Coordinates of C-alpha atoms in Angstrom, one line a residue:
W1 CA 24.0 -3.8 19.7
A2 CA 26.4 -0.8 20.8
G3 CA 27.7 -1.3 24.9
D4 CA 29.7 1.5 26.3
P5 CA 30.1 4.5 24.4
P6 CA 34.4 5.4 22.9
P7 CA 35.9 7.3 25.8
G8 CA 34.7 11.3 25.5
S9 CA 32.1 10.2 23.3
D10 CA 27.9 10.0 23.9
G11 CA 27.9 6.9 22.0
W12 CA 29.1 5.0 18.6
T13 CA 28.4 6.6 15.4
A14 CA 25.5 5.1 13.5
R15 CA 24.4 6.7 9.8
L16 CA 20.9 5.9 8.4
S17 CA 21.4 6.3 5.3
D18 CA 19.7 4.5 2.2
P19 CA 22.1 2.9 -0.8
A20 CA 19.0 2.5 -2.6
H21 CA 19.3 6.9 -2.7
A22 CA 22.1 7.7 -2.2
T23 CA 22.0 11.4 -2.3
D24 CA 19.3 11.5 0.0
P25 CA 20.9 13.1 3.5
A26 CA 21.9 10.8 5.9
E27 CA 21.4 10.7 9.8
T28 CA 24.3 10.1 12.2
I29 CA 23.2 9.2 15.3
P30 CA 24.8 8.4 18.9
L31 CA 24.4 4.7 19.8
A32 CA 25.1 3.5 23.4
H33 CA 23.5 0.5 25.3
A34 CA 21.0 0.4 23.1
A35 CA 20.3 -1.4 19.6
L36 CA 19.3 -0.4 16.1
G37 CA 17.6 -2.4 14.0
S38 CA 16.9 -1.6 10.1
S39 CA 14.2 -3.1 7.5
G40 CA 13.9 -1.6 3.9
L41 CA 13.8 -2.5 0.0
A42 CA 17.3 -1.4 -0.8
L43 CA 19.1 -4.7 -0.9
Q44 CA 17.1 -7.4 -1.1
G45 CA 14.1 -5.7 -3.3
E46 CA 10.7 -6.3 -2.0
H47 CA 11.2 -9.2 0.3
I48 CA 9.0 -7.9 3.1
T49 CA 5.3 -9.4 2.7
D50 CA 1.9 -7.3 4.5
P51 CA 0.7 -10.5 6.1
R52 CA -2.8 -9.1 5.8
T53 CA -2.8 -8.9 2.2
G54 CA 0.0 -11.6 1.1
T55 CA 1.4 -8.4 -1.2
P56 CA 5.0 -6.8 -0.8
V57 CA 5.5 -3.9 1.0
R58 CA 6.1 -0.8 -0.6
E59 CA 4.8 2.2 0.9
R60 CA 8.0 2.7 3.0
R61 CA 11.8 2.5 1.5
R62 CA 13.3 2.2 4.7
T63 CA 12.7 2.2 8.7
W64 CA 15.1 2.1 11.6
V65 CA 14.3 1.8 15.0
R66 CA 16.4 2.3 18.2
A67 CA 15.2 -0.2 21.1
D68 CA 17.0 -1.3 24.4
S69 CA 17.6 -5.0 22.6
A70 CA 18.4 -6.3 19.5
A71 CA 15.4 -8.4 19.1
E72 CA 12.9 -5.7 19.7
A73 CA 15.1 -3.0 17.1
D74 CA 14.6 -6.2 14.7
A75 CA 11.2 -6.5 15.0
F76 CA 9.8 -3.1 15.2
S77 CA 12.2 -1.9 12.2
T78 CA 10.3 -4.9 10.3
A79 CA 7.2 -3.9 11.4
L80 CA 7.0 -0.8 10.5
M81 CA 7.4 -1.2 7.0
V82 CA 3.8 -3.0 7.3
L83 CA 2.4 -0.8 9.6
D84 CA 0.3 2.4 8.5
D85 CA 0.7 5.9 9.2
G86 CA -2.0 5.5 12.1
N87 CA -1.0 2.1 13.7
T88 CA 2.7 3.6 13.6
A89 CA 1.2 6.5 15.7
A90 CA -0.1 3.9 18.2
L91 CA 3.0 2.5 18.3
A92 CA 4.7 5.1 18.7
S93 CA 2.3 6.1 22.1
R94 CA 2.3 3.1 23.3
R95 CA 6.3 2.8 23.3
P96 CA 7.7 6.3 24.0
D97 CA 11.0 4.0 24.7
L98 CA 11.6 3.4 21.6
K99 CA 13.6 5.9 18.4
T100 CA 12.1 5.8 15.1
W101 CA 12.6 6.9 11.6
I102 CA 11.1 6.0 8.5
T103 CA 11.9 6.8 5.1
P104 CA 8.6 6.6 2.6
A105 CA 8.6 5.3 -0.7

């Protein structure tokens, strides 16, 4: 969670990248008065399980969510690893306050 931005800045610099794919371009975003959650396969492998099937998630490499709280950012970043594109779009329409980034597998 990031509070007040540094003086003269829009926010703290957050870099969205995938350590398993270092050659992919990274995105840099300002973060102030918000939290950034991230989930993915790069650091811990296939540790996220789809509760509907009991199988590891493999369709997405990494997700990020900017939210008002760290709890929501963490929960939604993991949920995005499991949700299909249709359910992801439905979530986005119900929660326009969330900002999401997804890297497909």
